[in-house]
């Protein structure tokens, strides 16, 4: 279709009617506007590549700010080395101090204490939420203990368990168990009562309702809270490994700070952050694979 005067217009060459061409132009403008502001959209899910790109950008901005402050001379290098100095110290830890062994030891301690917390907290949390008498019995005491600062308990734990591995595991366990048990109880309390009543209506026993209704319904939130409490466990590592320790990331950091080896100390701290980030992402990946219906 062409017009009688002048050159053929673009929509005429494509065979579209004027109304169709106008609709197409409006649609393209709306799509362009949506793409331009999609990153700042309120509570909208971003594409995975965009999320990764923004995450990397955040780290790069942090490193750039760190570098600018360090080279500005506002803070002495003994207190704030450059990122390059810390990276070099990170390499030296592996080549000169057998840092890999310290990492393995610390990871083992954290995971062992965390798994012990999970083994006790999950069953008790389920019982506290499903049997009100158990909740009334345990919740006040759990609330009391979880407000106690773990560092203040270190001398007592050393008296009880000595200066060996048991006291270090006890510090890590104390830092996670009393938080996790309440999170598990809250997760199971959020299971709709209608689900449980439907199970009773169909003749299910309490054990069957726990196994087939409550645990599957609460499991996504439980896994997410396990990820969070594992991060808390890592935050107590330094405290646990300064108690008469001779190995581990915390021991290495504590021994090097006496010689004001700031790059090595910061490298050890960054190592903990890297391990935590990788573990956190592994939990997120597992959560997305196991509970695909929540990530659509």
PDB file of N, CA and C in Angstrom, residues 109 157-158 161-170 240 243-245:
ATOM      1  N   UNK A 109      35.363 -26.784  61.948  1.00  0.00           N
ATOM      2  CA  UNK A 109      34.797 -26.373  63.238  1.00  0.00           C
ATOM      3  C   UNK A 109      33.422 -25.731  63.061  1.00  0.00           C
ATOM      4  N   UNK A 157      32.741 -21.328  79.528  1.00  0.00           N
ATOM      5  CA  UNK A 157      32.857 -22.486  78.649  1.00  0.00           C
ATOM      6  C   UNK A 157      34.240 -23.112  78.737  1.00  0.00           C
ATOM      7  N   UNK A 158      35.271 -22.297  78.928  1.00  0.00           N
ATOM      8  CA  UNK A 158      36.625 -22.837  79.091  1.00  0.00           C
ATOM      9  C   UNK A 158      36.723 -23.627  80.392  1.00  0.00           C
ATOM     10  N   UNK A 161      34.667 -26.927  79.575  1.00  0.00           N
ATOM     11  CA  UNK A 161      35.131 -27.825  78.514  1.00  0.00           C
ATOM     12  C   UNK A 161      36.641 -27.808  78.295  1.00  0.00           C
ATOM     13  N   UNK A 162      37.370 -26.993  79.029  1.00  0.00           N
ATOM     14  CA  UNK A 162      38.809 -26.937  78.833  1.00  0.00           C
ATOM     15  C   UNK A 162      39.180 -26.065  77.646  1.00  0.00           C
ATOM     16  N   UNK A 163      40.440 -26.163  77.225  1.00  0.00           N
ATOM     17  CA  UNK A 163      40.945 -25.321  76.144  1.00  0.00           C
ATOM     18  C   UNK A 163      41.078 -26.096  74.835  1.00  0.00           C
ATOM     19  N   UNK A 164      40.497 -27.264  74.742  1.00  0.00           N
ATOM     20  CA  UNK A 164      40.582 -28.059  73.522  1.00  0.00           C
ATOM     21  C   UNK A 164      39.500 -27.700  72.517  1.00  0.00           C
ATOM     22  N   UNK A 165      39.196 -28.633  71.633  1.00  0.00           N
ATOM     23  CA  UNK A 165      38.213 -28.398  70.576  1.00  0.00           C
ATOM     24  C   UNK A 165      36.804 -28.213  71.137  1.00  0.00           C
ATOM     25  N   UNK A 166      36.530 -28.870  72.259  1.00  0.00           N
ATOM     26  CA  UNK A 166      35.161 -28.828  72.802  1.00  0.00           C
ATOM     27  C   UNK A 166      34.734 -27.396  73.124  1.00  0.00           C
ATOM     28  N   UNK A 167      35.618 -26.597  73.709  1.00  0.00           N
ATOM     29  CA  UNK A 167      35.245 -25.220  74.062  1.00  0.00           C
ATOM     30  C   UNK A 167      35.023 -24.368  72.820  1.00  0.00           C
ATOM     31  N   UNK A 168      35.797 -24.598  71.784  1.00  0.00           N
ATOM     32  CA  UNK A 168      35.617 -23.836  70.538  1.00  0.00           C
ATOM     33  C   UNK A 168      34.286 -24.192  69.886  1.00  0.00           C
ATOM     34  N   UNK A 169      33.965 -25.470  69.856  1.00  0.00           N
ATOM     35  CA  UNK A 169      32.678 -25.884  69.304  1.00  0.00           C
ATOM     36  C   UNK A 169      31.524 -25.362  70.157  1.00  0.00           C
ATOM     37  N   UNK A 170      31.734 -25.307  71.475  1.00  0.00           N
ATOM     38  CA  UNK A 170      30.680 -24.809  72.355  1.00  0.00           C
ATOM     39  C   UNK A 170      30.388 -23.337  72.094  1.00  0.00           C
ATOM     40  N   UNK A 240      35.920 -17.911  68.991  1.00  0.00           N
ATOM     41  CA  UNK A 240      36.148 -19.315  69.333  1.00  0.00           C
ATOM     42  C   UNK A 240      37.610 -19.701  69.188  1.00  0.00           C
ATOM     43  N   UNK A 243      40.743 -18.840  71.895  1.00  0.00           N
ATOM     44  CA  UNK A 243      40.767 -19.521  73.189  1.00  0.00           C
ATOM     45  C   UNK A 243      41.815 -20.633  73.130  1.00  0.00           C
ATOM     46  N   UNK A 244      43.054 -20.284  73.439  1.00  0.00           N
ATOM     47  CA  UNK A 244      44.153 -21.258  73.500  1.00  0.00           C
ATOM     48  C   UNK A 244      44.237 -22.102  72.232  1.00  0.00           C
ATOM     49  N   UNK A 245      44.038 -21.475  71.086  1.00  0.00           N
ATOM     50  CA  UNK A 245      44.100 -22.207  69.824  1.00  0.00           C
ATOM     51  C   UNK A 245      45.489 -22.078  69.220  1.00  0.00           C
TER      52      UNK A 245
END
